[in-house]
PDB file of C-alpha atoms in Angstrom:
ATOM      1  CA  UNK A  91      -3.830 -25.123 -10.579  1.00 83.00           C
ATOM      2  CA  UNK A  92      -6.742 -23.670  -8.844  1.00 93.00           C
ATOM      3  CA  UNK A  93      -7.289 -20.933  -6.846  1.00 97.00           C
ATOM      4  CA  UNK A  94      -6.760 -20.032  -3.633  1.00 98.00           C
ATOM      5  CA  UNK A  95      -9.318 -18.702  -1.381  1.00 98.00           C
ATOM      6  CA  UNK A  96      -8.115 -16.356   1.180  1.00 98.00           C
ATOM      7  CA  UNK A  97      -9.891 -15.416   3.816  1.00 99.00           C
ATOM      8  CA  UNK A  98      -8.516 -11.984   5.873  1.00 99.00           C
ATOM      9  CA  UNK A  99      -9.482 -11.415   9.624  1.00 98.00           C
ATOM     10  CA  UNK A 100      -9.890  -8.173  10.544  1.00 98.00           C
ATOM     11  CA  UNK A 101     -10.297  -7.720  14.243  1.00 98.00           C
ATOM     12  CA  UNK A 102      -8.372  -6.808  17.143  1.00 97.00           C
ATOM     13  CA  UNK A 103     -10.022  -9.704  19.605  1.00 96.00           C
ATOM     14  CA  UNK A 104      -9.520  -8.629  23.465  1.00 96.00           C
ATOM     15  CA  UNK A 105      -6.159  -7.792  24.063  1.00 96.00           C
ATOM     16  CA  UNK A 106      -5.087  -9.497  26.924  1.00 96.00           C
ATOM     17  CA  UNK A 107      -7.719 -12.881  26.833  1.00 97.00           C
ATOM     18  CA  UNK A 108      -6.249 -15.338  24.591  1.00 98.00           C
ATOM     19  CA  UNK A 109      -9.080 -17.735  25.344  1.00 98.00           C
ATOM     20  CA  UNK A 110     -11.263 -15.282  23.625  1.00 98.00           C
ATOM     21  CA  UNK A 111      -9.069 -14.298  20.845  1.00 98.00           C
ATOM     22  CA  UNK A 112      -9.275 -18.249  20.244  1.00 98.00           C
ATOM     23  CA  UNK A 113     -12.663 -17.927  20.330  1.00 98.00           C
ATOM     24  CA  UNK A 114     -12.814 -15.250  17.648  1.00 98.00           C
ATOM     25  CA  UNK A 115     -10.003 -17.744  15.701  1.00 98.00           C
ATOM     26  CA  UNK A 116     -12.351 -20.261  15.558  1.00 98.00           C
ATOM     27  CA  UNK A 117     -15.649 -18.709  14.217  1.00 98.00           C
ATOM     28  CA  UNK A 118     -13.758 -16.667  11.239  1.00 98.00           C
ATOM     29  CA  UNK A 119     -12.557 -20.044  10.738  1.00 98.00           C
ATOM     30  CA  UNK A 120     -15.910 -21.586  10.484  1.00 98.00           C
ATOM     31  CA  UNK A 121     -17.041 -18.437   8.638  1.00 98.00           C
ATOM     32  CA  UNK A 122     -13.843 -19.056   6.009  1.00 98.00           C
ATOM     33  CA  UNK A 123     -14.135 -22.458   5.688  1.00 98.00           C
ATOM     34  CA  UNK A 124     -17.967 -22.145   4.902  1.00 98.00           C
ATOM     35  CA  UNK A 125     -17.354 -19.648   2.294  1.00 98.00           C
ATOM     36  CA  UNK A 126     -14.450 -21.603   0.909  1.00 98.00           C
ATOM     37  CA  UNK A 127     -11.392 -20.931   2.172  1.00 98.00           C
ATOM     38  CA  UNK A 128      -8.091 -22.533   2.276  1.00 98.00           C
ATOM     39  CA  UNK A 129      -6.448 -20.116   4.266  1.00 99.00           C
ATOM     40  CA  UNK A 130      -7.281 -17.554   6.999  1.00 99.00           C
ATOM     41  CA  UNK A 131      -4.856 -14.824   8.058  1.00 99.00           C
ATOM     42  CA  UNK A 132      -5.295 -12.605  11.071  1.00 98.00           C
ATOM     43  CA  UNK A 133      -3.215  -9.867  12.460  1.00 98.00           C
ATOM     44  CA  UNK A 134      -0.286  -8.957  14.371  1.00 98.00           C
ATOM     45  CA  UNK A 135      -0.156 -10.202  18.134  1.00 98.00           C
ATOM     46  CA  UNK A 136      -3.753 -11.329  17.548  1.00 98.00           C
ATOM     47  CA  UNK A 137      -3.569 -14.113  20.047  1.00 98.00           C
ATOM     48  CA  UNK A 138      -2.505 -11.911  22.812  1.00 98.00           C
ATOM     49  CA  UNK A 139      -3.378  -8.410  21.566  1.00 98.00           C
ATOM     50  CA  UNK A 140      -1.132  -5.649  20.719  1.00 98.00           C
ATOM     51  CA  UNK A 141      -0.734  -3.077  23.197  1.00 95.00           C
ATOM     52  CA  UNK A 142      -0.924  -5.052  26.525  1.00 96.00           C
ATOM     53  CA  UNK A 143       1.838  -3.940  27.930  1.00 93.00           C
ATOM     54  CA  UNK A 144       3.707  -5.806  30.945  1.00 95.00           C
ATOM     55  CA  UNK A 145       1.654  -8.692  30.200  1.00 97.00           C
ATOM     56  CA  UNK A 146       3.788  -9.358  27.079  1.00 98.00           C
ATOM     57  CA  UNK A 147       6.354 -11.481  28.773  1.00 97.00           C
ATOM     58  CA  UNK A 148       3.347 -13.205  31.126  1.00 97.00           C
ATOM     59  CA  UNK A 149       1.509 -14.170  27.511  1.00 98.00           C
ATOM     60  CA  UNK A 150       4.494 -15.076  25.597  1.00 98.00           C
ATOM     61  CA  UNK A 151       4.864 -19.306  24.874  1.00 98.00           C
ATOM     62  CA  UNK A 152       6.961 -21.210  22.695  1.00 98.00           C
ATOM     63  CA  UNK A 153       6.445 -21.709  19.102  1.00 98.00           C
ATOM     64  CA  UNK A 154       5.122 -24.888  19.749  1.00 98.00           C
ATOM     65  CA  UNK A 155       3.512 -24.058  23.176  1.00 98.00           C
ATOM     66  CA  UNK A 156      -0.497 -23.812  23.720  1.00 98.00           C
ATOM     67  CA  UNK A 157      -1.239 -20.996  21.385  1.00 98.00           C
ATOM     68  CA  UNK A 158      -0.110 -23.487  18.623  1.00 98.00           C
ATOM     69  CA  UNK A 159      -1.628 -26.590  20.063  1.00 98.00           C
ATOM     70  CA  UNK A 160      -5.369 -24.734  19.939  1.00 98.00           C
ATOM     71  CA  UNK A 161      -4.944 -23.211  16.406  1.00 98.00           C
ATOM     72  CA  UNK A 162      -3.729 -26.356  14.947  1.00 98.00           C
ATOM     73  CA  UNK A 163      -7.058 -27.949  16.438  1.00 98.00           C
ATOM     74  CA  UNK A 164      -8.965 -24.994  14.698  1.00 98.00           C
ATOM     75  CA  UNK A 165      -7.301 -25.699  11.348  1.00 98.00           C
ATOM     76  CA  UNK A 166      -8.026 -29.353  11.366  1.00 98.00           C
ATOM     77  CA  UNK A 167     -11.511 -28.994  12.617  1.00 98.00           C
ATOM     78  CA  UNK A 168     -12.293 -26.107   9.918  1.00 98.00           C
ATOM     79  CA  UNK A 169     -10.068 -27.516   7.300  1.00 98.00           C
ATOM     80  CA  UNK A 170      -8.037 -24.607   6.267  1.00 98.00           C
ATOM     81  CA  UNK A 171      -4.602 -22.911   6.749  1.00 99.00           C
ATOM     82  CA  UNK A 172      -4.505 -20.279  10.082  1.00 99.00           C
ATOM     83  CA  UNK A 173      -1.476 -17.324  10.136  1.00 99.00           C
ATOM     84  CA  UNK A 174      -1.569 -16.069  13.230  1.00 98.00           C
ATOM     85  CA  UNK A 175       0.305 -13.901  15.130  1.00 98.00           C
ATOM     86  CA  UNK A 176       1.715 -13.362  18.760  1.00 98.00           C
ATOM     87  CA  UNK A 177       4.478 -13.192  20.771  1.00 98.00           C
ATOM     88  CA  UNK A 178       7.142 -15.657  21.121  1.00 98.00           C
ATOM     89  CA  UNK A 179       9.317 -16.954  23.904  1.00 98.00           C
ATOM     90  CA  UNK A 180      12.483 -18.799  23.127  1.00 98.00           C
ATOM     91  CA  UNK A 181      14.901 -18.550  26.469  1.00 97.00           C
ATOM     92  CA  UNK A 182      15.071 -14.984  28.018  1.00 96.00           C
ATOM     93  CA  UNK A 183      14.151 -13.550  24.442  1.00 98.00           C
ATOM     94  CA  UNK A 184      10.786 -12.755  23.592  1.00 98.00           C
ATOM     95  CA  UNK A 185       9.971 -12.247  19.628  1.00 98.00           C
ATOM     96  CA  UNK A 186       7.291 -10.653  17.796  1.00 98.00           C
ATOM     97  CA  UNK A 187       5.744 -13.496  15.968  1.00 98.00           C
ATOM     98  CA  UNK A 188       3.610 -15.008  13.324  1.00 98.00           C
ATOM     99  CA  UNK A 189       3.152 -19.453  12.752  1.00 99.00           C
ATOM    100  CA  UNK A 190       1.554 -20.787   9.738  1.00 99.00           C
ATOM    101  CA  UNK A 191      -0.303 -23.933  10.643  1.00 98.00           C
ATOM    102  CA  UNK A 192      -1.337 -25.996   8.107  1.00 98.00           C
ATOM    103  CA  UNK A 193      -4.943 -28.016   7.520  1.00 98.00           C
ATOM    104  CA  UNK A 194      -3.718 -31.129   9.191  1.00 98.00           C
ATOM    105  CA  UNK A 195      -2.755 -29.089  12.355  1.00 98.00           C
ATOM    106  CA  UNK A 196       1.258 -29.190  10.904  1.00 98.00           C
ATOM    107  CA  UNK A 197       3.101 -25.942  11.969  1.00 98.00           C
ATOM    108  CA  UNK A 198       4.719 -25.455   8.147  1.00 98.00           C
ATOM    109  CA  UNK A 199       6.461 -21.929   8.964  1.00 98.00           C
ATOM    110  CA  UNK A 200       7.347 -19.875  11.937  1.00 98.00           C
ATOM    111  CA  UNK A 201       8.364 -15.631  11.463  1.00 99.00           C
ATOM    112  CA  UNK A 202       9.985 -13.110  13.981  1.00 98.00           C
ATOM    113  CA  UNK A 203       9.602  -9.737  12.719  1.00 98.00           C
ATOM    114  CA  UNK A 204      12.767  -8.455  11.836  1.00 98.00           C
ATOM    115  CA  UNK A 205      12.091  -4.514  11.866  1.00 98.00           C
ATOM    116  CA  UNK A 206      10.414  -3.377  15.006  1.00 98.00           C
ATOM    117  CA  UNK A 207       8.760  -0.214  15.365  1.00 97.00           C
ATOM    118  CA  UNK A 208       8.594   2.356  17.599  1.00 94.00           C
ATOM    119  CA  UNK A 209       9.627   2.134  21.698  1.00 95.00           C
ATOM    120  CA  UNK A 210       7.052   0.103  22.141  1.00 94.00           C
ATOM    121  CA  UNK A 211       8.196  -2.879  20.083  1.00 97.00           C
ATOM    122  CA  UNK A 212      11.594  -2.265  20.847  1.00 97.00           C
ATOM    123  CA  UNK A 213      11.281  -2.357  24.561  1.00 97.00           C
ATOM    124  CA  UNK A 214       9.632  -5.713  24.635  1.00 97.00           C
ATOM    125  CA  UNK A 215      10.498  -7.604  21.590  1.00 98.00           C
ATOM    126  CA  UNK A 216      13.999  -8.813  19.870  1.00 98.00           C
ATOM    127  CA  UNK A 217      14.431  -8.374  16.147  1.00 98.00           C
ATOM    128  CA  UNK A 218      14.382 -11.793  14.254  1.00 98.00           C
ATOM    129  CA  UNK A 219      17.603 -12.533  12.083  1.00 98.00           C
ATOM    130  CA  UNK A 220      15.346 -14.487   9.209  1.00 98.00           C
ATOM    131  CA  UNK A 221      14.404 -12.240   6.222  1.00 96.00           C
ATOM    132  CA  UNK A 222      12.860 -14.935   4.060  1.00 98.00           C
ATOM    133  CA  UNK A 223      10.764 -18.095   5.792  1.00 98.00           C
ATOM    134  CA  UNK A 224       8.563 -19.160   3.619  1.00 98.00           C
ATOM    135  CA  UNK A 225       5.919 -22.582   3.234  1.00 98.00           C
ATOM    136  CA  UNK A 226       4.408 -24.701   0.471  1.00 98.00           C
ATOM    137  CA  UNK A 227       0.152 -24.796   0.356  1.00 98.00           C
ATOM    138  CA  UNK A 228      -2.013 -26.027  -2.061  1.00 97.00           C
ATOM    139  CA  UNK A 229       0.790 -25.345  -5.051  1.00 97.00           C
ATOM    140  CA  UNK A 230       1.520 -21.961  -3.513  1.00 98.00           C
ATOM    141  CA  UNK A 231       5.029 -20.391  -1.909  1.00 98.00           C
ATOM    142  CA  UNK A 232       3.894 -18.784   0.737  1.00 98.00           C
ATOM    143  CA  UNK A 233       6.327 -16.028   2.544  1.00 98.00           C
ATOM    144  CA  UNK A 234       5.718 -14.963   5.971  1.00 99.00           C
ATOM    145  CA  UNK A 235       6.147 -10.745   6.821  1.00 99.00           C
ATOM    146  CA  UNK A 236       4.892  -8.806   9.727  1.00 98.00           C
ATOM    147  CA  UNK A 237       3.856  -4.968   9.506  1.00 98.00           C
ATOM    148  CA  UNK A 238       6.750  -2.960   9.671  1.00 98.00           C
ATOM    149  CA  UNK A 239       8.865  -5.434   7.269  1.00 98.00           C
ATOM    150  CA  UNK A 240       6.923  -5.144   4.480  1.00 98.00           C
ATOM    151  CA  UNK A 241       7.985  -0.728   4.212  1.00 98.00           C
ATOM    152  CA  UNK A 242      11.085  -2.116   3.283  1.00 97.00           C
ATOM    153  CA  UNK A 243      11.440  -3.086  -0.017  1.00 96.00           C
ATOM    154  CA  UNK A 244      14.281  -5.282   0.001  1.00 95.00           C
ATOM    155  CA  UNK A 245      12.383  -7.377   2.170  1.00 97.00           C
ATOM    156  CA  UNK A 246       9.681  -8.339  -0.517  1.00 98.00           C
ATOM    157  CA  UNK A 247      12.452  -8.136  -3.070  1.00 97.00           C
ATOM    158  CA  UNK A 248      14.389 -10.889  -1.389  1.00 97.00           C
ATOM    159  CA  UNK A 249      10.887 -12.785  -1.157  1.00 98.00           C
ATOM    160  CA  UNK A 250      10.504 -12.218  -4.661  1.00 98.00           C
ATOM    161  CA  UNK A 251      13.983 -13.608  -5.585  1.00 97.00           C
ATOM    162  CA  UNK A 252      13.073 -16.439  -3.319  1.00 98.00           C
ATOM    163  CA  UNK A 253      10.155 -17.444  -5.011  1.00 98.00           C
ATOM    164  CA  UNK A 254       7.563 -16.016  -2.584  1.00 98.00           C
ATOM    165  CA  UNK A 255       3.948 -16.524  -4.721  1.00 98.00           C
ATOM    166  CA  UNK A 256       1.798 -14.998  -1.627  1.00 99.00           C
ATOM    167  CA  UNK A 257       3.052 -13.320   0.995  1.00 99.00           C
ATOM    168  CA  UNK A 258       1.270 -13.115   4.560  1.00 99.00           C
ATOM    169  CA  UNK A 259       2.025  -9.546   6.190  1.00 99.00           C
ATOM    170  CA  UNK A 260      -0.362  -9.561   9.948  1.00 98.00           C
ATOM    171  CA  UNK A 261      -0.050  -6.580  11.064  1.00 98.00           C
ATOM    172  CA  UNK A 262      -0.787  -3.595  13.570  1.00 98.00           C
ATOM    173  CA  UNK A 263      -1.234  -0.402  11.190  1.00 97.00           C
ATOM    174  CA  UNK A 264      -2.179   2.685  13.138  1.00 96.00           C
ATOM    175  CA  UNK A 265      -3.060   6.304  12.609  1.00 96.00           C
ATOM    176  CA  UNK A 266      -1.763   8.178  10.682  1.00 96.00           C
ATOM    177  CA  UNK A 267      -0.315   5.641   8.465  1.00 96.00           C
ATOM    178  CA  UNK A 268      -3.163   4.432   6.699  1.00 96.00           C
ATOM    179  CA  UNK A 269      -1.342   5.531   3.338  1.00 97.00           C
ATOM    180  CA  UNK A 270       0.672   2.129   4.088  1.00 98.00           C
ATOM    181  CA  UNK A 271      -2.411  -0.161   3.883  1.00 97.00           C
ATOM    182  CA  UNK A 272      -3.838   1.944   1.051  1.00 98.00           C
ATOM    183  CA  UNK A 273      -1.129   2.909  -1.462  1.00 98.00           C
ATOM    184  CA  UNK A 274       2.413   1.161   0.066  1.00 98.00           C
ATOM    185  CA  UNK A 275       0.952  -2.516   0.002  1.00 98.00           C
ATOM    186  CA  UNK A 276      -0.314  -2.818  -3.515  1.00 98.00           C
ATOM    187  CA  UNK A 277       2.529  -0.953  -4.938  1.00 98.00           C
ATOM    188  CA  UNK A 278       4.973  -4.143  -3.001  1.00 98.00           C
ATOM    189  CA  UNK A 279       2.721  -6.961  -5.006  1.00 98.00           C
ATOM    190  CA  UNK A 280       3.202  -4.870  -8.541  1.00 98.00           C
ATOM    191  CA  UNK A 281       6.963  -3.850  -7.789  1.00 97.00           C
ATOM    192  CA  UNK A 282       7.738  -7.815  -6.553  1.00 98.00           C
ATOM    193  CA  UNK A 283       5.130  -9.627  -8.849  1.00 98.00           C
ATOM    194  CA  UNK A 284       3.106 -11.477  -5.590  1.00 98.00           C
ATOM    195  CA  UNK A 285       0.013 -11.360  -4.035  1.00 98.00           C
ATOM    196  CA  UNK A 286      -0.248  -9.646  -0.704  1.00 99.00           C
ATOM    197  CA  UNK A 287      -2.432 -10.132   2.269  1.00 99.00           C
ATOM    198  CA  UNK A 288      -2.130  -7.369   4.500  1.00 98.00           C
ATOM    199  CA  UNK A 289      -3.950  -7.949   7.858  1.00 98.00           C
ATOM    200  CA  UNK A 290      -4.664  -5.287   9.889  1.00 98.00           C
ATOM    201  CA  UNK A 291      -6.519  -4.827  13.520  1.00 98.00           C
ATOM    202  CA  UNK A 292      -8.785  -2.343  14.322  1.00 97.00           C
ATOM    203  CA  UNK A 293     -10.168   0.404  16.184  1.00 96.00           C
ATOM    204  CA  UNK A 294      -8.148   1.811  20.119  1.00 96.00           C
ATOM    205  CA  UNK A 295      -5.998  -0.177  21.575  1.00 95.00           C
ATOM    206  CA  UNK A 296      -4.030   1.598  24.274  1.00 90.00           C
ATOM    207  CA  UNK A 297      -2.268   3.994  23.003  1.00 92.00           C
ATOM    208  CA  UNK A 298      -2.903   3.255  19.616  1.00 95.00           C
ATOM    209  CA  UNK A 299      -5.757   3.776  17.238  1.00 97.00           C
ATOM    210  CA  UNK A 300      -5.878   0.615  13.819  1.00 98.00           C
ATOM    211  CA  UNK A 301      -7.445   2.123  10.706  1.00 97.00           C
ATOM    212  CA  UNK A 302      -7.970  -1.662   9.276  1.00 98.00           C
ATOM    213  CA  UNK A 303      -8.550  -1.368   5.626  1.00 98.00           C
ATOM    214  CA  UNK A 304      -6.941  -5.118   5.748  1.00 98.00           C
ATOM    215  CA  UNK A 305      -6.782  -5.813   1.708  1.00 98.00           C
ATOM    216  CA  UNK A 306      -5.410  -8.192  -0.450  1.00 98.00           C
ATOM    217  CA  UNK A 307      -3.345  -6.898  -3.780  1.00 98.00           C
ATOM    218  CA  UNK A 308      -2.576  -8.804  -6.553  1.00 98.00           C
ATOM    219  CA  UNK A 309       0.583  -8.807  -8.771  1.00 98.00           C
ATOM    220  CA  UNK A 310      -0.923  -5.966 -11.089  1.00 98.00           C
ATOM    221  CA  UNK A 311      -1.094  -3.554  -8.236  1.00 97.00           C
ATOM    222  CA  UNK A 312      -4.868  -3.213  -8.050  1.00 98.00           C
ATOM    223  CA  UNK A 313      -6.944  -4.532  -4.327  1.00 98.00           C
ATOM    224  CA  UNK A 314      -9.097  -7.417  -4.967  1.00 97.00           C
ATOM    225  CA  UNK A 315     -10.739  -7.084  -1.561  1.00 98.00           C
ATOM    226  CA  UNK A 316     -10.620  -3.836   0.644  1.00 98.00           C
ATOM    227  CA  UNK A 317     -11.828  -4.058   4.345  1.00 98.00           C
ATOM    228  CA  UNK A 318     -13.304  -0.829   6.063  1.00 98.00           C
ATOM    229  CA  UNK A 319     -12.931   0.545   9.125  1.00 97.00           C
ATOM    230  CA  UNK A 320     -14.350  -2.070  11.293  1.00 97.00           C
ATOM    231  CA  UNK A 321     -14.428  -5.524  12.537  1.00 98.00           C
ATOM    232  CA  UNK A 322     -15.154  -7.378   9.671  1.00 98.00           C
ATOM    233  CA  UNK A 323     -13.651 -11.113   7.494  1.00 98.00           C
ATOM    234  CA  UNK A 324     -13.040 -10.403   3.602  1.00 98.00           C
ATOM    235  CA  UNK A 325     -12.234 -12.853   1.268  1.00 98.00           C
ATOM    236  CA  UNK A 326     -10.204 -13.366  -2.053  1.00 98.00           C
ATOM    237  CA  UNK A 327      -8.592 -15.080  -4.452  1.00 98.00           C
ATOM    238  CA  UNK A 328      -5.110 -16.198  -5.381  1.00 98.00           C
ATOM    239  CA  UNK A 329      -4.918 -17.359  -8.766  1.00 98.00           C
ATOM    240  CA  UNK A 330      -1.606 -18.838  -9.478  1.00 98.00           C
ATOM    241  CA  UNK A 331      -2.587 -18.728 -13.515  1.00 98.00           C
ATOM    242  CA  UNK A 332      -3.296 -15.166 -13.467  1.00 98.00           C
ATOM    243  CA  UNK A 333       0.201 -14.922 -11.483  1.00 98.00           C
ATOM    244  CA  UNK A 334       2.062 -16.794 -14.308  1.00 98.00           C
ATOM    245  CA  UNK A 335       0.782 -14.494 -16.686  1.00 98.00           C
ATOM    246  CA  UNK A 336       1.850 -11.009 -14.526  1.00 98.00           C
ATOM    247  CA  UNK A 337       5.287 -12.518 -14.325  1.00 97.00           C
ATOM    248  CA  UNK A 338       5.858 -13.090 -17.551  1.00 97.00           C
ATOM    249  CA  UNK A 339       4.401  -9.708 -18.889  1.00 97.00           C
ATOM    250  CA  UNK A 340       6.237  -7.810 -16.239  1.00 96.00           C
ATOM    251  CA  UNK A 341       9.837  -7.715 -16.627  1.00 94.00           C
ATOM    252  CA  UNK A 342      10.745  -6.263 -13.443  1.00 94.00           C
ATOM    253  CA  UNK A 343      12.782  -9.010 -12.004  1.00 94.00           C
ATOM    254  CA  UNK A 344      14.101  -9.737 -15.535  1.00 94.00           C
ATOM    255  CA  UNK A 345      15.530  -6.503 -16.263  1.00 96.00           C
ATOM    256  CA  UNK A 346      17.475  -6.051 -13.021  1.00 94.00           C
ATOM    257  CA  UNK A 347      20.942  -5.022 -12.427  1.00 95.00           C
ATOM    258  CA  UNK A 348      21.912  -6.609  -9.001  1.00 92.00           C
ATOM    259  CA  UNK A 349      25.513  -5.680  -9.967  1.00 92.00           C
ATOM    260  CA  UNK A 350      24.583  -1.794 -10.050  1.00 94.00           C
ATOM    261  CA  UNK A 351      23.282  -1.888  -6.366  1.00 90.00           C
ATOM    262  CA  UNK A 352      25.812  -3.869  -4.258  1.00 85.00           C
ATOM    263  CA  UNK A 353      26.581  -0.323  -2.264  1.00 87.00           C
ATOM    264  CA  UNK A 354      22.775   0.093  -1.280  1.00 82.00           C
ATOM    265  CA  UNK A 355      23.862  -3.072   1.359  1.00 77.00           C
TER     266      UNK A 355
END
């Protein structure tokens, strides 16, 4: 089974201008698809922005509202996979979101983060009930994460146990939490035996200041591509061979006692 080349969008957009942020969408897109890609992931919220405040509920749309209808026109006319993220209206409730669409415009997977962080999340957003939500691409399980979730380890456990090959985490890491991006991430794909794209944004945003370093880790722990600081589209591979070969080497998942832990729930 070949590889699959990921593409990871670092870049905070304009918060507040979705056109724009579309705009943005569409040339890493271009840029992905030239270099290869089957799949580009960008960051939390990125169609709206992150910190924008009162305009959350204004900007929020269905899962299958206009924000979907424009990426899915992106993926077909690039011919890759897009994650992306932003916030989701369904009724009076308003989600933090990210949608997998696939290459032929279908939406294959939908997430609401389930761990929201800080006041700020929690004043606006509703935690999502749905641990696990995962898709199929190009031979791959793909499991959907956003920021916060993937601290917790029994979240990429139970992706693990699902079958989760690659799992998409957009996110919104700030200052001074860079130890997340850099240590915390790669330590998930070893402990779990995935690949993990962490997607970050970048740079002030409100309150808020994004250290990037957007990276993607492979099952043995170590980054095969490391963003900086600053606006910028990194790519790498998934290789579902060299994933075989982890798994069966690490025994991890083999050599657990789920009996022993029943009182950690």
């Amino acid at each position: 089974m070949p590889s699959l080349r990921t593409a990871l969008l670092q870049s905070s957009g304009r918060p507040g201008a979705v056109a724009e942020n579309l705009k943005v969408l569409d040339e890493a897109a271009a840029r992905a698809a030239a270099a290869g890609a089957g799949l580009l992931v960008s960051p939390e919220l990125f169609l709206t922005g992150y910190a924008i405040g009162d305009a959350v509920p204004v900007l929020a749309e269905p899962a299958d509202g206009p924000g979907a209808e424009a990426v899915a026109e992106i993926a077909v006319r690039h011919g890759l996979a897009v994650l992306y993220g932003y916030p989701e209206r369904d009724g009076e409730r308003i989600f933090n979101a990210s949608q997998l669409i696939g290459p032929d415009g279908t939406r294959l997977a939908n997430y609401r983060k389930t761990h929201l962080f800080g006041c700020f999340e929690q004043e606006w957003f509703t935690p999502g009930e749905r641990t696990v939500v995962q898709a199929d691409l190009d031979g791959l399980r793909i499991g959907l994460l956003i920021c916060y979730d993937v601290e917790f380890p029994e979240n990429v456990r139970a992706h693990a146990l699902a079958g989760t090959d690659l799992l998409l985490v957009p996110t919104a890491q700030m200052h001074p939490f860079q130890f997340v991006a850099e240590s915390v991430v790669p330590v998930r794909a070893f402990e779990s035996q995935m690949y993990v794209a962490y997607v970050n944004r970048t740079g002030p945003e409100g309150e808020f200041e994004f250290v990037g370093l957007s990276c993607l880790a492979g099952p043995d722990g170590t980054v095969r591509t490391r963003a900086g600081r600053g606006e910028e589209l990194v790519l790498g591979e998934v290789d579902p061979e060299f994933l075989a070969a982890s798994r069966a080497a690490n025994p991890y998942l083999h050599d657990r006692r789920p009996g022993l832990y029943g009182s950690l729930a």
